[in-house]
Amino acid sequence: MTASGTSGHSNEEIEKLQKSPEILSALGAFVTKGVTLKYKKGNPQPRIVEIRSASGIINSIGLQNNGVKSFVTNELPLLFKFKDPKPVIVNISADTVQEFGEVASFLNNCALSEIVSGLEINVSCPNIKAGGVAFGTEPKYVERIVETVKKSIDDRIVVITKLTPNVTDITVPARAAISGGTDALSMINTLRGMAIDIYTGRPFLGNKTGGLSGPAIKPVGVFMVYECFKKISQCKKGKIPIIGIGGISTWQDAMEYIMAGATAVGIGTAWFIYPEVFKEVYEGMKNFVEKQNKKIADFIGKAHA
Ligand SMILES: Cc1cc2nc3c(=O)[nH]c(=O)nc-3n(C[C@H](O)[C@H](O)[C@H](O)COP(=O)(O)O)c2cc1C
């Protein structure tokens, strides 16, 4: 799957996918950039800084988007035009619990709602009512957001809760999302980070801090998937599947996530550098399992045996 925020909604990234049937056919689902209730201007520039040895980037986009109404009118129809249609998962963000429900309900009731297969709730965004603390670090909010979103949509739309790694124990928000009724978990979002320009002596990003993604965060993501699979029985039994995200740039990285307990994987930063990544990851995984006369399912959680 595409990781949210790294392939836009329907812009040039999607055109790139359209032009390459091989890359498109390697994708299991398309996850959009985060959509909010109202237009968001985003954070001041610069918004992205590369970190040493190409091990990752720190971004602070600030959820720039035109709001859910514009998304439904101008972006969603274009996602329908894929020659090889993919399930579309809309990533949603909000400043309050109620707003999460409003975005979800708008998507559920819009004219093209049949295009929406799932909603991915981004709980990493700041809760303005609680002084800007990320929702995802407060289990009670995670539970309430998931409950509210579930109540606002039809059962046919799958709900995925995207967890933030900026917590001490990832199983706490994971369990809260499950109590709220999530159908699946995705992890991880970016880790909080910062880069300082030593020649100006100032933080590099316009927003000062941002979120670290790319190869540097893969061991954190693999560990968090491993923890949830190990400690949460619904994950282990496959009732609540985990989508492994964070630093995947090769098929071997993806297999690590599968062996930790993921059922699917998402790729973000690597796609900025290397558009063929989806195809290579898909083919590499396929060869790896087929050479052993096995299916991918045989490897889910293998590291726990
Ligand atoms: C530029 C950029 C924008 C992002 N925007 C979103 C977003 O809107 N919603 C979200 O849930 N995650 C967002 N993410 C997080 C990614 O979906 C992903 O969880 C993270 O980057 C780790 O995966 P990666 O190392 O493969 O990039 C964004 C990441 C990047 C780099």
PDB file of N, CA and C and ligand atoms in Angstrom, residues 3-6 33-34 48 57 59 61 63 91 120 122 162 188-190 213-214 217 245-248 266-269 272, ligand 1:
ATOM      1  N   ALA A   3       1.886   4.675   1.664  1.00  0.00           N
ATOM      2  CA  ALA A   3       1.731   5.213   3.030  1.00  0.00           C
ATOM      3  C   ALA A   3       1.158   6.612   2.886  1.00  0.00           C
ATOM      4  N   SER A   4       0.195   6.935   3.719  1.00  0.00           N
ATOM      5  CA  SER A   4      -0.503   8.217   3.600  1.00  0.00           C
ATOM      6  C   SER A   4       0.447   9.408   3.547  1.00  0.00           C
ATOM      7  N   GLY A   5       0.078  10.357   2.716  1.00  0.00           N
ATOM      8  CA  GLY A   5       0.803  11.624   2.660  1.00  0.00           C
ATOM      9  C   GLY A   5       1.961  11.621   1.691  1.00  0.00           C
ATOM     10  N   THR A   6       2.273  10.457   1.155  1.00  0.00           N
ATOM     11  CA  THR A   6       3.453  10.393   0.293  1.00  0.00           C
ATOM     12  C   THR A   6       3.090  10.224  -1.178  1.00  0.00           C
ATOM     13  N   LYS A  33      -3.491  11.067   1.023  1.00  0.00           N
ATOM     14  CA  LYS A  33      -2.938  11.995   2.006  1.00  0.00           C
ATOM     15  C   LYS A  33      -4.039  12.343   3.015  1.00  0.00           C
ATOM     16  N   GLY A  34      -3.655  12.790   4.172  1.00  0.00           N
ATOM     17  CA  GLY A  34      -4.634  13.123   5.212  1.00  0.00           C
ATOM     18  C   GLY A  34      -5.640  14.179   4.758  1.00  0.00           C
ATOM     19  N   ILE A  48      10.679  19.973   4.485  1.00  0.00           N
ATOM     20  CA  ILE A  48      11.331  18.656   4.453  1.00  0.00           C
ATOM     21  C   ILE A  48      12.841  18.840   4.535  1.00  0.00           C
ATOM     22  N   ILE A  57      14.104  11.278   6.232  1.00  0.00           N
ATOM     23  CA  ILE A  57      13.785  12.697   6.103  1.00  0.00           C
ATOM     24  C   ILE A  57      12.958  13.110   7.321  1.00  0.00           C
ATOM     25  N   ASN A  59       9.822  15.655   8.076  1.00  0.00           N
ATOM     26  CA  ASN A  59       8.869  16.531   7.390  1.00  0.00           C
ATOM     27  C   ASN A  59       7.952  17.217   8.387  1.00  0.00           C
ATOM     28  N   ILE A  61       4.730  18.903   7.091  1.00  0.00           N
ATOM     29  CA  ILE A  61       3.816  19.420   6.069  1.00  0.00           C
ATOM     30  C   ILE A  61       2.668  20.167   6.763  1.00  0.00           C
ATOM     31  N   LEU A  63      -0.283  18.842   7.432  1.00  0.00           N
ATOM     32  CA  LEU A  63      -1.572  18.359   6.898  1.00  0.00           C
ATOM     33  C   LEU A  63      -2.212  19.311   5.899  1.00  0.00           C
ATOM     34  N   ASN A  91      -7.199   8.633   4.350  1.00  0.00           N
ATOM     35  CA  ASN A  91      -6.591   8.949   5.645  1.00  0.00           C
ATOM     36  C   ASN A  91      -7.249  10.219   6.171  1.00  0.00           C
ATOM     37  N   GLU A 120      -8.558   5.473   7.180  1.00  0.00           N
ATOM     38  CA  GLU A 120      -7.421   5.297   8.081  1.00  0.00           C
ATOM     39  C   GLU A 120      -7.393   6.522   8.980  1.00  0.00           C
ATOM     40  N   ASN A 122      -5.811   8.969  11.382  1.00  0.00           N
ATOM     41  CA  ASN A 122      -4.484   9.415  11.803  1.00  0.00           C
ATOM     42  C   ASN A 122      -4.613  10.042  13.190  1.00  0.00           C
ATOM     43  N   LYS A 162      -4.273   4.397  12.608  1.00  0.00           N
ATOM     44  CA  LYS A 162      -2.833   4.559  12.370  1.00  0.00           C
ATOM     45  C   LYS A 162      -2.177   5.111  13.623  1.00  0.00           C
ATOM     46  N   ILE A 188       4.011   2.320  11.654  1.00  0.00           N
ATOM     47  CA  ILE A 188       3.989   3.483  12.507  1.00  0.00           C
ATOM     48  C   ILE A 188       3.899   4.773  11.676  1.00  0.00           C
ATOM     49  N   ASN A 189       3.430   5.808  12.337  1.00  0.00           N
ATOM     50  CA  ASN A 189       3.535   7.138  11.763  1.00  0.00           C
ATOM     51  C   ASN A 189       4.970   7.624  12.022  1.00  0.00           C
ATOM     52  N   THR A 190       5.256   8.861  11.776  1.00  0.00           N
ATOM     53  CA  THR A 190       6.630   9.358  11.929  1.00  0.00           C
ATOM     54  C   THR A 190       7.011   9.569  13.402  1.00  0.00           C
ATOM     55  N   SER A 213      10.973   9.924   9.030  1.00  0.00           N
ATOM     56  CA  SER A 213      10.523   8.727   8.304  1.00  0.00           C
ATOM     57  C   SER A 213      11.696   8.190   7.499  1.00  0.00           C
ATOM     58  N   GLY A 214      11.500   7.040   6.858  1.00  0.00           N
ATOM     59  CA  GLY A 214      12.561   6.453   6.042  1.00  0.00           C
ATOM     60  C   GLY A 214      13.329   5.373   6.795  1.00  0.00           C
ATOM     61  N   ILE A 217      13.848   4.644  10.670  1.00  0.00           N
ATOM     62  CA  ILE A 217      12.812   4.283  11.652  1.00  0.00           C
ATOM     63  C   ILE A 217      12.359   2.823  11.542  1.00  0.00           C
ATOM     64  N   ILE A 245       4.258  -0.278   8.582  1.00  0.00           N
ATOM     65  CA  ILE A 245       4.750   0.895   7.828  1.00  0.00           C
ATOM     66  C   ILE A 245       5.940   1.475   8.580  1.00  0.00           C
ATOM     67  N   GLY A 246       6.904   1.991   7.847  1.00  0.00           N
ATOM     68  CA  GLY A 246       8.025   2.690   8.488  1.00  0.00           C
ATOM     69  C   GLY A 246       9.351   2.205   7.946  1.00  0.00           C
ATOM     70  N   GLY A 247       9.922   2.985   7.038  1.00  0.00           N
ATOM     71  CA  GLY A 247      11.275   2.714   6.565  1.00  0.00           C
ATOM     72  C   GLY A 247      11.426   1.572   5.585  1.00  0.00           C
ATOM     73  N   ILE A 248      10.340   1.103   5.014  1.00  0.00           N
ATOM     74  CA  ILE A 248      10.484  -0.013   4.063  1.00  0.00           C
ATOM     75  C   ILE A 248      11.007   0.524   2.730  1.00  0.00           C
ATOM     76  N   GLY A 266       3.005  -0.897   4.082  1.00  0.00           N
ATOM     77  CA  GLY A 266       2.858   0.385   3.396  1.00  0.00           C
ATOM     78  C   GLY A 266       4.223   1.023   3.203  1.00  0.00           C
ATOM     79  N   ILE A 267       4.361   1.733   2.095  1.00  0.00           N
ATOM     80  CA  ILE A 267       5.654   2.352   1.765  1.00  0.00           C
ATOM     81  C   ILE A 267       5.455   3.831   1.464  1.00  0.00           C
ATOM     82  N   GLY A 268       6.272   4.679   2.103  1.00  0.00           N
ATOM     83  CA  GLY A 268       6.154   6.118   1.897  1.00  0.00           C
ATOM     84  C   GLY A 268       7.414   6.734   1.341  1.00  0.00           C
ATOM     85  N   THR A 269       8.344   7.051   2.239  1.00  0.00           N
ATOM     86  CA  THR A 269       9.532   7.825   1.860  1.00  0.00           C
ATOM     87  C   THR A 269      10.321   7.197   0.709  1.00  0.00           C
ATOM     88  N   PHE A 272       9.489   8.324  -2.764  1.00  0.00           N
ATOM     89  CA  PHE A 272       9.973   9.637  -3.219  1.00  0.00           C
ATOM     90  C   PHE A 272      11.273   9.488  -4.016  1.00  0.00           C
TER      91      PHE A 272
HETATM   92  C1  LIG B   1       5.751  14.034   3.526  1.00  0.00           C
HETATM   93  C2  LIG B   1       4.984  13.102   4.412  1.00  0.00           C
HETATM   94  C3  LIG B   1       3.628  13.341   4.639  1.00  0.00           C
HETATM   95  C4  LIG B   1       2.887  12.497   5.465  1.00  0.00           C
HETATM   96  N1  LIG B   1       1.551  12.729   5.664  1.00  0.00           N
HETATM   97  C5  LIG B   1       0.807  11.866   6.404  1.00  0.00           C
HETATM   98  C6  LIG B   1      -0.598  12.061   6.550  1.00  0.00           C
HETATM   99  O1  LIG B   1      -1.196  12.989   5.975  1.00  0.00           O
HETATM  100  N2  LIG B   1      -1.282  11.174   7.357  1.00  0.00           N
HETATM  101  C7  LIG B   1      -0.656  10.104   7.979  1.00  0.00           C
HETATM  102  O2  LIG B   1      -1.312   9.325   8.685  1.00  0.00           O
HETATM  103  N3  LIG B   1       0.674   9.885   7.812  1.00  0.00           N
HETATM  104  C8  LIG B   1       1.405  10.733   7.050  1.00  0.00           C
HETATM  105  N4  LIG B   1       2.753  10.499   6.883  1.00  0.00           N
HETATM  106  C9  LIG B   1       3.388   9.330   7.529  1.00  0.00           C
HETATM  107  C10 LIG B   1       3.550   8.166   6.534  1.00  0.00           C
HETATM  108  O3  LIG B   1       2.304   7.706   6.051  1.00  0.00           O
HETATM  109  C11 LIG B   1       4.310   6.981   7.169  1.00  0.00           C
HETATM  110  O4  LIG B   1       3.589   6.513   8.287  1.00  0.00           O
HETATM  111  C12 LIG B   1       5.717   7.365   7.611  1.00  0.00           C
HETATM  112  O5  LIG B   1       6.321   8.233   6.695  1.00  0.00           O
HETATM  113  C13 LIG B   1       6.608   6.126   7.788  1.00  0.00           C
HETATM  114  O6  LIG B   1       6.730   5.410   6.572  1.00  0.00           O
HETATM  115  P1  LIG B   1       7.985   5.581   5.563  1.00  0.00           P
HETATM  116  O7  LIG B   1       9.230   5.486   6.382  1.00  0.00           O
HETATM  117  O8  LIG B   1       7.830   4.482   4.553  1.00  0.00           O
HETATM  118  O9  LIG B   1       7.832   6.941   4.942  1.00  0.00           O
HETATM  119  C14 LIG B   1       3.520  11.356   6.059  1.00  0.00           C
HETATM  120  C15 LIG B   1       4.879  11.120   5.820  1.00  0.00           C
HETATM  121  C16 LIG B   1       5.607  11.961   4.994  1.00  0.00           C
HETATM  122  C17 LIG B   1       7.060  11.655   4.748  1.00  0.00           C
END
